[in-house]
Short mmCIF file of C-alpha atoms in Angstrom, two decimals:
data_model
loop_
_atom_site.label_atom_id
_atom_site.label_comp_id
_atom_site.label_asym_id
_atom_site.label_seq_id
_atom_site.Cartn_x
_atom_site.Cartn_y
_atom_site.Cartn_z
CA UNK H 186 -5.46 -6.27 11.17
CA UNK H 187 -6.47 -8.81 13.02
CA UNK H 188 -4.58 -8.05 16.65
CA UNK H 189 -6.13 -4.61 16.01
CA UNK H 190 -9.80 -5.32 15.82
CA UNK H 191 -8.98 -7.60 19.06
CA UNK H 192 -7.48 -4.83 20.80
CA UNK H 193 -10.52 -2.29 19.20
CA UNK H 194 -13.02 -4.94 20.49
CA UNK H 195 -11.65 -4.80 23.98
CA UNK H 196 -11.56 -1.07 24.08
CA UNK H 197 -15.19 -0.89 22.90
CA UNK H 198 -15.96 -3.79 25.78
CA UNK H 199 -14.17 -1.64 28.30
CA UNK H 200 -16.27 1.48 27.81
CA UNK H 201 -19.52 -0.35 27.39
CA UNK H 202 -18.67 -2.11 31.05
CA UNK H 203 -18.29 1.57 31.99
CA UNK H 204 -21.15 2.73 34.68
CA UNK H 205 -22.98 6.15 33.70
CA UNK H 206 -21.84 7.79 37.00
CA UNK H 207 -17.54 6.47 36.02
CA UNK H 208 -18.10 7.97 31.94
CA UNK H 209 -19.48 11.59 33.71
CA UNK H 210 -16.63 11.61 35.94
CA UNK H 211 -13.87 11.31 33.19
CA UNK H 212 -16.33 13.48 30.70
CA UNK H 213 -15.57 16.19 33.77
CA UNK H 214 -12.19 15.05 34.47
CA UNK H 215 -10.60 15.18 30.41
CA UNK H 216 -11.48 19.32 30.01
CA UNK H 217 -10.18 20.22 33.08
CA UNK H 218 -6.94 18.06 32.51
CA UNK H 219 -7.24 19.33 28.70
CA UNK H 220 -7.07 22.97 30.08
CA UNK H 221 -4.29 23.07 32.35
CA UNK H 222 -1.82 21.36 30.00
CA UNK H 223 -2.74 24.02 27.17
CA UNK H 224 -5.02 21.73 24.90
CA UNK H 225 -7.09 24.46 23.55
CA UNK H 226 -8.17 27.08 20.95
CA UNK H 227 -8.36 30.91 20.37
CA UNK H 228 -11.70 31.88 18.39
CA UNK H 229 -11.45 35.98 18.36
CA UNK H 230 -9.54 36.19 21.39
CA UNK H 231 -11.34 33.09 23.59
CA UNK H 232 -9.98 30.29 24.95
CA UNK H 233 -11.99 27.15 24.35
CA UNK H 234 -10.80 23.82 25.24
CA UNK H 235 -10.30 21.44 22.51
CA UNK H 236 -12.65 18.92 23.13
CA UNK H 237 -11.48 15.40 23.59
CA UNK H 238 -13.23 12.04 23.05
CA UNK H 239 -13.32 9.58 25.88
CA UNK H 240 -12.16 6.32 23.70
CA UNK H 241 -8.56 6.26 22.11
CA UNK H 242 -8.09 4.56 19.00
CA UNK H 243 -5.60 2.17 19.19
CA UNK H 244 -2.69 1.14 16.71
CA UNK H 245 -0.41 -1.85 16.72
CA UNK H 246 3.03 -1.67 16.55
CA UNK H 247 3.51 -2.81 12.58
CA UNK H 248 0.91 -0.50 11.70
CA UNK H 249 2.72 2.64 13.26
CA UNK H 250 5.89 1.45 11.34
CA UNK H 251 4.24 1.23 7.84
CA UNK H 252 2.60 4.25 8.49
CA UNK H 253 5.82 5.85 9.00
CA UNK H 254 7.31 4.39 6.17
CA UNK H 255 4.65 5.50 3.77
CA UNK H 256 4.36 8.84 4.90
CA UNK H 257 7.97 9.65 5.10
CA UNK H 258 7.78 8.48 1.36
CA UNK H 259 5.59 11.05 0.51
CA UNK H 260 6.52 13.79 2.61
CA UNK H 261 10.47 13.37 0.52
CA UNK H 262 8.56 13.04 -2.16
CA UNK H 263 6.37 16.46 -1.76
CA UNK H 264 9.68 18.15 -0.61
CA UNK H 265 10.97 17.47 -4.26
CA UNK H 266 8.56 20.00 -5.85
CA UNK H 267 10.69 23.16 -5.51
CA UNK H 268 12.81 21.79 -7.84
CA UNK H 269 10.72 20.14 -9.98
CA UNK H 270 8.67 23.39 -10.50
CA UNK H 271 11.66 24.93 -11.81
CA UNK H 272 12.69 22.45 -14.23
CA UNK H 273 8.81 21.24 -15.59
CA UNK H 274 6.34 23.02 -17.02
CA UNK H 275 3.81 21.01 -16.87
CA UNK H 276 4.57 21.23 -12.95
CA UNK H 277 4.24 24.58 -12.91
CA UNK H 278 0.26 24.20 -14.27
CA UNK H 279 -0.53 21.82 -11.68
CA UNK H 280 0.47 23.85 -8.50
CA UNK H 281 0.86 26.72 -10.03
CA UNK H 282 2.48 29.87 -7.85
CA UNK H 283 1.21 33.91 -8.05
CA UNK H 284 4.39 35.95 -10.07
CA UNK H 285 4.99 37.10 -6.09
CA UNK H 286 5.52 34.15 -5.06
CA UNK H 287 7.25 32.54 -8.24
CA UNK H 288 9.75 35.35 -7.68
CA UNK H 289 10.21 35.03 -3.81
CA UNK H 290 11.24 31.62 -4.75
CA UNK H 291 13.83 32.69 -7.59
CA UNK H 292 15.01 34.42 -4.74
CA UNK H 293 15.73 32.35 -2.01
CA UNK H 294 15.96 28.77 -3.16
CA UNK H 295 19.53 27.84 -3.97
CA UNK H 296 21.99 25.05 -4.39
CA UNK H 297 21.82 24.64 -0.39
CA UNK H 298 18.14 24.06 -0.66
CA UNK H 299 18.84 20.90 -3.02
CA UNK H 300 20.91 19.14 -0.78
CA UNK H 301 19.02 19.43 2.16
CA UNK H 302 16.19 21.55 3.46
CA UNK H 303 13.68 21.06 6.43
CA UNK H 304 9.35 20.66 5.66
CA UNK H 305 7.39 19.81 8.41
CA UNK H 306 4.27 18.38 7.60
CA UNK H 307 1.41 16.67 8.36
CA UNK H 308 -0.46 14.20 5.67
CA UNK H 309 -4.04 13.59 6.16
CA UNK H 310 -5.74 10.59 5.46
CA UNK H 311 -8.17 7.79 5.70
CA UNK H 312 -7.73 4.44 7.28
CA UNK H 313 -9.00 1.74 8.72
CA UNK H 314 -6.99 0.23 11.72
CA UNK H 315 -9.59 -2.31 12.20
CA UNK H 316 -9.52 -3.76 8.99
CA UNK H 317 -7.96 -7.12 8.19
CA UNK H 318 -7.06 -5.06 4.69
CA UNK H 319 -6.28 -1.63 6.81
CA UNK H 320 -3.14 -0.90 4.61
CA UNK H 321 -5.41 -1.14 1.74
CA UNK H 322 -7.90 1.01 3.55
CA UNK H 323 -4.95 3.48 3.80
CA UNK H 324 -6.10 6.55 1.71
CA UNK H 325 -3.85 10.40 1.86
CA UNK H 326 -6.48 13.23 1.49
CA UNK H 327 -4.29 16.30 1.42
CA UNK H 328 -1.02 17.56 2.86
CA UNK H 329 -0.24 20.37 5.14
CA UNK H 330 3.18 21.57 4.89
CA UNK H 331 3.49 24.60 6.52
CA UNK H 332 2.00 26.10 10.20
CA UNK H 333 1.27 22.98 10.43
CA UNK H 334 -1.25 21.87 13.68
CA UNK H 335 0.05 19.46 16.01
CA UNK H 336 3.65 19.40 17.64
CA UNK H 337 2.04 20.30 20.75
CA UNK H 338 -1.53 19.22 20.03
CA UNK H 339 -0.63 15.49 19.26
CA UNK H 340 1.12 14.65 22.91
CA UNK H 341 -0.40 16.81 24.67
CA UNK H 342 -4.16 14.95 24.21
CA UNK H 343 -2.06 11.60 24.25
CA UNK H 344 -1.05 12.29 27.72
CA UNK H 345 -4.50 13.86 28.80
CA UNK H 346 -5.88 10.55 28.35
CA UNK H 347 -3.03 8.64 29.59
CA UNK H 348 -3.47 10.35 32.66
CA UNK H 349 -7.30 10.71 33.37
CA UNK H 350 -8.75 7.70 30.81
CA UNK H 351 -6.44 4.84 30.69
CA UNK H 352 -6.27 4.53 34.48
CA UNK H 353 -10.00 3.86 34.35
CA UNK H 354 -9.79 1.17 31.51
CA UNK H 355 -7.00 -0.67 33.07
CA UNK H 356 -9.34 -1.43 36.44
CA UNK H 357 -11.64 -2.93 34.06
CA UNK H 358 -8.95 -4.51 31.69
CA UNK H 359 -5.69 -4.61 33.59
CA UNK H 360 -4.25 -6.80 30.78
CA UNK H 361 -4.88 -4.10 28.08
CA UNK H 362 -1.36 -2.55 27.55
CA UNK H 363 -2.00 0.39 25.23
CA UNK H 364 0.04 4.19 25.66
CA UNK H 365 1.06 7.16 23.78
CA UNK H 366 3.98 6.86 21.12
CA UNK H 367 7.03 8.70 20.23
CA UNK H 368 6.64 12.48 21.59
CA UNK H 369 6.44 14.52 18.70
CA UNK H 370 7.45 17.61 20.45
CA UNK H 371 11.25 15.74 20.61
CA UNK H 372 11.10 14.63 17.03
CA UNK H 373 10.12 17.83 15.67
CA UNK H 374 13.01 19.39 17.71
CA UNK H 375 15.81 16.66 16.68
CA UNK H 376 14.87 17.42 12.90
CA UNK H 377 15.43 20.97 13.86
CA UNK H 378 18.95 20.18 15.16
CA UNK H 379 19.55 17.66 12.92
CA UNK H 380 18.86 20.24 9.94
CA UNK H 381 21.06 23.01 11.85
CA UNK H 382 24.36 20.45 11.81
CA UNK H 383 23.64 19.91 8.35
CA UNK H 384 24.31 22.89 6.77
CA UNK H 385 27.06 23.51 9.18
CA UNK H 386 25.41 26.63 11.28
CA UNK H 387 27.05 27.04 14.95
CA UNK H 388 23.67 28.86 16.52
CA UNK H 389 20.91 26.72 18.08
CA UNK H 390 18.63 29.50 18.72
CA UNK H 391 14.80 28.76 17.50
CA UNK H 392 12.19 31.24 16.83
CA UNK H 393 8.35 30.34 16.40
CA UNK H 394 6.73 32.96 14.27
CA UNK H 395 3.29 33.72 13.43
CA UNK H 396 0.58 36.04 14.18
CA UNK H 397 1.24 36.63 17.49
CA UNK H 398 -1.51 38.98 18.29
CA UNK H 399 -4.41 37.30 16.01
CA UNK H 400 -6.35 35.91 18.75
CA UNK H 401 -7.23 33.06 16.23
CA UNK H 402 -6.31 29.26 15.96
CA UNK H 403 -4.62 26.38 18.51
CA UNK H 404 -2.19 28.03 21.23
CA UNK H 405 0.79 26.10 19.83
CA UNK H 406 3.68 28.29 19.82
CA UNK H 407 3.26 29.96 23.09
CA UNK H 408 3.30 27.10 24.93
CA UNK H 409 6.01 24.89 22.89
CA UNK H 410 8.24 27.93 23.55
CA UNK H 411 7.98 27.40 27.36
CA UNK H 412 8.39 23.37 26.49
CA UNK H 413 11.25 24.01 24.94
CA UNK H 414 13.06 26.51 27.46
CA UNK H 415 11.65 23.96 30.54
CA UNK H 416 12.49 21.08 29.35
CA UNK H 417 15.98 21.82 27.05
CA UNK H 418 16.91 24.71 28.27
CA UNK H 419 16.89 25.91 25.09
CA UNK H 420 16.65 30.21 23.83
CA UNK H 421 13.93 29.66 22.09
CA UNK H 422 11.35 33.00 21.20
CA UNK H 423 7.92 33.73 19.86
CA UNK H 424 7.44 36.42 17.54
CA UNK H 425 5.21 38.58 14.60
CA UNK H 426 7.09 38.76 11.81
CA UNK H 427 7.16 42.52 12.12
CA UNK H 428 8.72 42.11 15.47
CA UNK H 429 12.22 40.50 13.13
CA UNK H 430 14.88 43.19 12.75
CA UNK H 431 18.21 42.90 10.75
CA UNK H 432 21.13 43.71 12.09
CA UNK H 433 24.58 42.72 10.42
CA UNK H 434 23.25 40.33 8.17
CA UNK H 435 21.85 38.84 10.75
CA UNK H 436 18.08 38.20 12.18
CA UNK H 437 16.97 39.11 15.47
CA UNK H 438 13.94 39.15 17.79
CA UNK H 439 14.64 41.95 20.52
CA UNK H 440 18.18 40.88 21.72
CA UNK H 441 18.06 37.11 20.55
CA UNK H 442 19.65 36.59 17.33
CA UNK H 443 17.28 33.79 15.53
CA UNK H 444 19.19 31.01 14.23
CA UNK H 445 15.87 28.91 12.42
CA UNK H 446 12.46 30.00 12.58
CA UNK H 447 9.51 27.63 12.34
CA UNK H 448 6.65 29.85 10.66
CA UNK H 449 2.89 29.83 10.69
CA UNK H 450 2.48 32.14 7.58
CA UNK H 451 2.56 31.32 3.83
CA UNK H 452 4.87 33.18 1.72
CA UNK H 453 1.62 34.67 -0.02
CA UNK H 454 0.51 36.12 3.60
CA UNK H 455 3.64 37.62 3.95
CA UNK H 456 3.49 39.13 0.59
CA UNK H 457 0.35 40.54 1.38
CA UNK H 458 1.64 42.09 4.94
CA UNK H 459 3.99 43.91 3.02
CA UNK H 460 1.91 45.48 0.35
CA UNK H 461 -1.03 46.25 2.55
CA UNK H 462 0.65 47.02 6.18
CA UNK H 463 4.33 47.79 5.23
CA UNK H 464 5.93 44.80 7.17
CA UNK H 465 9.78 44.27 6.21
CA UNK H 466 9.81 40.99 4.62
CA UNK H 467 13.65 41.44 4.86
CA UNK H 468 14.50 39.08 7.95
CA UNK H 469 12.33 36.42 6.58
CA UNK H 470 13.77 36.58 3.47
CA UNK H 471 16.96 36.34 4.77
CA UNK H 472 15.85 32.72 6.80
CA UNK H 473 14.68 31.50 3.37
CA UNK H 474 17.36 32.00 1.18
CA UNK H 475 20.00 30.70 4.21
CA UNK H 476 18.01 27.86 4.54
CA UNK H 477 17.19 28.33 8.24
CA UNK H 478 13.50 28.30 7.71
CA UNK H 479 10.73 25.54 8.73
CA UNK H 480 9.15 24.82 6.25
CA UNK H 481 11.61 25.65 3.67
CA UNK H 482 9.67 27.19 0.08
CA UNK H 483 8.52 23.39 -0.44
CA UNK H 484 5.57 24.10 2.19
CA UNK H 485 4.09 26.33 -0.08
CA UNK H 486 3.23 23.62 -2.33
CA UNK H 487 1.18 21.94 -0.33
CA UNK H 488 -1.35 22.85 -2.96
CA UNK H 489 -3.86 20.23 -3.13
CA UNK H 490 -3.32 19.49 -6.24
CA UNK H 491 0.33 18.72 -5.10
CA UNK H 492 -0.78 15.02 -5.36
CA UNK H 493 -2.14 15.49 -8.95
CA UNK H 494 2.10 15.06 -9.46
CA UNK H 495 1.85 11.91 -7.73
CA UNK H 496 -1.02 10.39 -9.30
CA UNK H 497 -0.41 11.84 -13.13
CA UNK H 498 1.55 9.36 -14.84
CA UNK H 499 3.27 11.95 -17.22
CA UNK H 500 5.40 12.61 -13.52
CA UNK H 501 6.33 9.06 -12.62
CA UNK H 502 9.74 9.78 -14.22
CA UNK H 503 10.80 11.85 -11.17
CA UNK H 504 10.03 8.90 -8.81
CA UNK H 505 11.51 5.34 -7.63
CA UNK H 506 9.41 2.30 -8.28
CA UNK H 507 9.01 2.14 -4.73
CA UNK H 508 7.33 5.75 -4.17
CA UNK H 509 5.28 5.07 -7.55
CA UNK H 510 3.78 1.53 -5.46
CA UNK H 511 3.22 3.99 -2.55
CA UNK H 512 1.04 6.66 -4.29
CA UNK H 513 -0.67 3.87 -6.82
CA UNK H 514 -1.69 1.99 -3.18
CA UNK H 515 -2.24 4.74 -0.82
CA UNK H 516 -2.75 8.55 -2.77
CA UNK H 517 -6.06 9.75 -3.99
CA UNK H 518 -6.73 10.23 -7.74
CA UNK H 519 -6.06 14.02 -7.76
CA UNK H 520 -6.54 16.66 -10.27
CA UNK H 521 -6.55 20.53 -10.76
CA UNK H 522 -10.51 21.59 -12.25
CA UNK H 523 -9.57 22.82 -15.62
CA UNK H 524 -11.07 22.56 -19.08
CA UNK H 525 -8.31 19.64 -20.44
CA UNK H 526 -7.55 16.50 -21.07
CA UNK H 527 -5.96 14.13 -18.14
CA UNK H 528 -6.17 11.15 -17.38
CA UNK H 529 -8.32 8.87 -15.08
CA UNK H 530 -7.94 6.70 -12.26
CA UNK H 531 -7.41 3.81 -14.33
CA UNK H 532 -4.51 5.78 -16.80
CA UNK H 533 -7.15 6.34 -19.34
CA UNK H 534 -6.61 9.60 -20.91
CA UNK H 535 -10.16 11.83 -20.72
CA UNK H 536 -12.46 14.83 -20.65
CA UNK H 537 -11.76 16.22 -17.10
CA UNK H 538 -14.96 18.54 -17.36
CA UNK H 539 -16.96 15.37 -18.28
CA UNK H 540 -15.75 12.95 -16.39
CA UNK H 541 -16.35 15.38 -13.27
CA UNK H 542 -19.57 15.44 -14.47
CA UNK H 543 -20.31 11.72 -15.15
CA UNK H 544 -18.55 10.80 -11.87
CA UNK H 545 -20.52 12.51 -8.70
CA UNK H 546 -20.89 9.57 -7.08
CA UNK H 547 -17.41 9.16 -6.93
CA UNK H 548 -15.80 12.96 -6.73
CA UNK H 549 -15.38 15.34 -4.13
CA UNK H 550 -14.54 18.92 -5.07
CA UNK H 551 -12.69 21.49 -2.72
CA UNK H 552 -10.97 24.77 -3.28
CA UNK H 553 -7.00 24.11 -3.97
CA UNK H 554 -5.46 25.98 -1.80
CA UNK H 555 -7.99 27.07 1.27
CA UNK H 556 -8.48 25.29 4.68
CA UNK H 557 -10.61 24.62 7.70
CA UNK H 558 -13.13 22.23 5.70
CA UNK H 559 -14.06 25.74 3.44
CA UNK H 560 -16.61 24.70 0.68
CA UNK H 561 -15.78 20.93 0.37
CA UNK H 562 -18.50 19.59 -1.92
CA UNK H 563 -18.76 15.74 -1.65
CA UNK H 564 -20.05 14.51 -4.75
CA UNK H 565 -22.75 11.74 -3.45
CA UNK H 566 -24.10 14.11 -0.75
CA UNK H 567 -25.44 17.12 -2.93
CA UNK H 568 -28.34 16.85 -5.33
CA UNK H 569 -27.36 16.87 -9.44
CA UNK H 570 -28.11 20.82 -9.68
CA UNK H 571 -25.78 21.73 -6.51
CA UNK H 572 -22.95 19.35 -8.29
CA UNK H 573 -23.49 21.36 -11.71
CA UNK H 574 -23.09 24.80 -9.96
CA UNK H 575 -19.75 23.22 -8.47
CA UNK H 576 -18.15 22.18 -11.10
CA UNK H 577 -19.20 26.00 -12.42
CA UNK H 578 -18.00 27.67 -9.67
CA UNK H 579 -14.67 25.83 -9.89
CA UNK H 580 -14.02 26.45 -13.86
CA UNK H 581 -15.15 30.45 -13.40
CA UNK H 582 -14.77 31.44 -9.77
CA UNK H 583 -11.49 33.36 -8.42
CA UNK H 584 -10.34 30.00 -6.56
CA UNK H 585 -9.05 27.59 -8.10
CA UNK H 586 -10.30 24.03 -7.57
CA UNK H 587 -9.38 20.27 -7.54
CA UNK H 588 -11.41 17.01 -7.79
CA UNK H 589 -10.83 14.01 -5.79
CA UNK H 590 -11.19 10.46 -5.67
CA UNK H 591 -13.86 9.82 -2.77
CA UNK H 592 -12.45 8.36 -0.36
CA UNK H 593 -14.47 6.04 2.51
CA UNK H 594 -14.62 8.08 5.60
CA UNK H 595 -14.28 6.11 8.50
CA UNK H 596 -16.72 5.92 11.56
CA UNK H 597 -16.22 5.01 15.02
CA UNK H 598 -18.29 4.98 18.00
CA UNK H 599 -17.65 6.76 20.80
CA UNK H 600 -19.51 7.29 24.35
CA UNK H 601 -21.02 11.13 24.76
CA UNK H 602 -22.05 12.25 28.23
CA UNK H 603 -25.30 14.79 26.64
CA UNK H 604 -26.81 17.41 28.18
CA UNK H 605 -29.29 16.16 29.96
CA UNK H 606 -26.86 13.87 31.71
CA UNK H 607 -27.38 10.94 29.94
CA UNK H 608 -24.70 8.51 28.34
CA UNK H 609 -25.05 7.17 24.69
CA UNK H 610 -22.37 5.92 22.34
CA UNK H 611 -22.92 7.84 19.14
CA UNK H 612 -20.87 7.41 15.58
CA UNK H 613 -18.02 10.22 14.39
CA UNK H 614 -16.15 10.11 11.42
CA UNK H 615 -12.98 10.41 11.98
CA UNK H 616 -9.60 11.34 9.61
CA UNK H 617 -5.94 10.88 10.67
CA UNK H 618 -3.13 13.14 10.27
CA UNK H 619 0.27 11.53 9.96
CA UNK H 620 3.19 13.81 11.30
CA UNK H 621 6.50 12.34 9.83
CA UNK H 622 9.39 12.44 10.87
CA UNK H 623 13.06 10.74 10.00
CA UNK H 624 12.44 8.99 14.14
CA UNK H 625 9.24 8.24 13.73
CA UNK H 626 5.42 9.11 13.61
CA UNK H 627 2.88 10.74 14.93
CA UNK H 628 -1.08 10.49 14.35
CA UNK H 629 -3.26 13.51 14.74
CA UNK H 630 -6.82 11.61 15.43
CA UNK H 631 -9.48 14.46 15.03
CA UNK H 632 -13.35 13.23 15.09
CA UNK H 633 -16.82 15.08 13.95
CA UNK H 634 -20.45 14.23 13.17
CA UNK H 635 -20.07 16.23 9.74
CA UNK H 636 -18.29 14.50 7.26
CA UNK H 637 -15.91 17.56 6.84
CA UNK H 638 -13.58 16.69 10.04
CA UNK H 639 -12.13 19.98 11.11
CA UNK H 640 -10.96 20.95 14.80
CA UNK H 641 -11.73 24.87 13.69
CA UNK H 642 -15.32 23.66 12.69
CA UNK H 643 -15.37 22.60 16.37
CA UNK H 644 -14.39 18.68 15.59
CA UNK H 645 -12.97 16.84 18.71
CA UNK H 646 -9.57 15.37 19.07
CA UNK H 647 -9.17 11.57 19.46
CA UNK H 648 -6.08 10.00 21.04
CA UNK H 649 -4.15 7.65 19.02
CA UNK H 650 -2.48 5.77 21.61
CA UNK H 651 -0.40 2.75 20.61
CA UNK H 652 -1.27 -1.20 22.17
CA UNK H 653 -0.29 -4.54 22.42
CA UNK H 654 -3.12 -7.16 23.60
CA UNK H 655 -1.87 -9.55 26.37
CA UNK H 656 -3.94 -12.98 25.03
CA UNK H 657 -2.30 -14.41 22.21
CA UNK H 658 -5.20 -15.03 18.97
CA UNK H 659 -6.06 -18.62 18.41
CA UNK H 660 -7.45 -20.25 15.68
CA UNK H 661 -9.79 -23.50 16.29
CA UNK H 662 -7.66 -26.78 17.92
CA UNK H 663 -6.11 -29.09 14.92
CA UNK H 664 -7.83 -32.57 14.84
CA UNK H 665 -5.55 -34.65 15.88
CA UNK H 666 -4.30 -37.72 13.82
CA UNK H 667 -5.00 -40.96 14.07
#
């Protein structure tokens, strides 16, 4: 904690030495460099370049690795819900599946699927790095485990401001050693590999699928094909799900037969695609139930009410004393809006209507399974009435909803070149999303002036690049002894 509010203090000194004329330069310099390595986003068919904040955050070395270790935790432990859906009950209630989706997972999820099967996911949260207490400061939000935002996203803006940014700092602070971590492009692909020697299959073709002609969200597929065939040499395609044919039991995009896919589409989407546009859900069907699919059926849990499991103690049986200590330290209080009895952050058992009601100060309320920062209510920010038509809206309304622990939403500082030319340092909130994997971890920084940090609602990306501070800390000189 300490070594990293050193190492913050020196990155905020660096900046602040920073001349107007040198912080317009790299404000100029970051877009353009953001551009041409593919940093950007489709809104209805436009490219916009994902805007990038000037100062990284930086991590130390023991915080990456406890941040890997407590997200890996919970990603195995979110990867257990399949399963435990089918066996509990209770489960069922709390992330509870459409009979179309219930039955896609009757299905395709077999004895294979218990032994091993692939979710790649990202777990976003609050924290600290600052702090002297940053692992208590260390707070999961929500977890994204499917189409999840990042493989490309995450190195790419780590490299943009290795390139164009830390150059600068270094003339100012040559003994600030700070650079981007593990590249999660590789990691994502090892797991892929890793996963395909696992359950013994020969092929090593990959196939990204999603809507390929939407015009809408980051350009990550497109380009981490071409990553993949550069740099690997790799047959690696892009496709629409309606572009997948079968063809002896096997699926294939045009004349590549598809060994995994990594999909940006929930199971209910493609449900939907079928009843309303025809599409043959056959070839993905087939990648589910052969367990060649990223993420396997578990990402469609990634309800947010998935952590209500992790934070109910009724389903502490199905965990180790170790993951228990993880969630008790580190997961939000979590629980689906309904009108029953639960129990409270303290194990209490209560009114969950009531205590929603008694609690807006503490409480945030957000739909349970939509994205993007869509009608997030945070409990202290809205007046009494606006809370009471909330809580309303969540008990009658078509969507379901959970409450959540508040968590404290960080807030950095970071230098803005404005309009008019001038340079200011203005605060952003800021949330982290932790990318697990079995090799490592990587940190999706992503910074806004609203509290709801979203890069659709136009958010900026912040680099979390990892340092190490040259000057050793030192405490006062001991009085020496007579």
């Amino acid at each position: 904690g300490l070594k990293g509010l050193s190492l913050d203090s020196r990155l905020r000194q660096v900046f602040s030495l920073m001349s107007p004329e040198r912080l317009k330069d790299l404000a100029a310099r970051v877009p353009d460099e953001a551009r041409e390595q593919g940093l950007v986003y489709l809104r209805e068919g436009k490219v916009e370049v994902i805007n990038v904040l000037l100062r990284p955050a930086g991590v130390m070395p023991d915080q990456l690795a406890y941040f890997h270790v407590v997200s890996l935790a919970i990603l195995n432990a979110l990867k257990r819900l399949p399963d435990l859906y089918i066996q509990d009950f209770a489960v069922r209630s709390v992330v509870p599946l459409s009979p179309d989706e219930e039955k896609w997972l009757w299905d395709t999820w077999g004895p294979s699927h218990r032994e091993s099967h692939p979710v790649f996911g990202r777990l976003d949260a609050m924290v600290e790095f600052t702090s002297p207490m940053w692992k208590d400061s260390l707070n999961f939000v929500e977890s994204n485990l499917c189409g999840v935002g990042g493989i490309h996203l995450i190195p790419t803006c780590e490299r943009v401001v290795e390139k164009v940014v830390v150059p600068a700092m270094k003339e100012l602070a040559p003994e600030v050693d700070i650079g981007g971590s593990l590249d999660l492009r590789e990691m994502f692909l090892q797991e892929i590999l890793d996963h395909l020697e696992n359950i013994g299959h020969a092929g090593r073709n990959l196939c990204f699928i999603e809507p390929k002609y939407a015009g809408d969200g980051p350009n990550e597929q497109a380009v981490l094909t071409e990553y993949y065939r550069k740099n690997h040499g790799l047959t690696v395609v892009h496709a629409d799900p309606a572009e997948l044919y079968v063809k002896k039991g096997e699926v294939w995009y045009e004349d590549t037969r598809v060994d995994v896919g990594y999909r940006d589409y929930e199971v209910r989407d493609l449900i939907e695609l079928e009843k309303d546009e025809g599409l043959d859900i056959k070839p993905m069907k087939i990648l589910f139930r052969e367990n060649r699919m990223v993420s396997s059926m578990a990402g469609d849990f990634d309800h947010k009410s998935c952590l209500e499991v992790l934070t109910d103690p009724q389903f502490a049986k199905y965990y180790s004393a170790d993951e228990r200590r993880y969630f008790r330290r580190h997961v939000l209080w979590t629980r689906l809006v309904g009108d029953r009895r639960t129990t409270n952050p303290e194990g209490e058992s209560i009114d969950l209507v009531e205590y929603i009601r008694q609690n807006q100060d503490q409480l945030v309320l957000k739909p349970n399974r939509s994205y993007g920062g869509d009608r997030v209510i945070i409990g202290p920010s809205v007046g009494e009435g606006e809370w009471a038509s909330a809580i309303e809206e969540a008990l009658t309304g078509e969507d379901p909803f959970v409450a959540q622990r508040l968590a404290r939403i960080s807030v950095t500082e970071f230098p803005v070149v404005a309009l008019d030319g001038s340079v200011r340092f203005e605060p952003f909130y800021t949330v982290m999303g932790f990318a697990p994997t079995k090799y490592g971890v990587a940190i999706l920084g992503r910074a806004s002036q609203k509290q709801v940090v979203n890069v659709a609602q136009r958010g900026g990306m912040c680099a979390v690049l990892v340092g190490k501070y040259a000057y050793q800390l030192r405490g006062p000189a001991a009085t020496p002894v007579a």
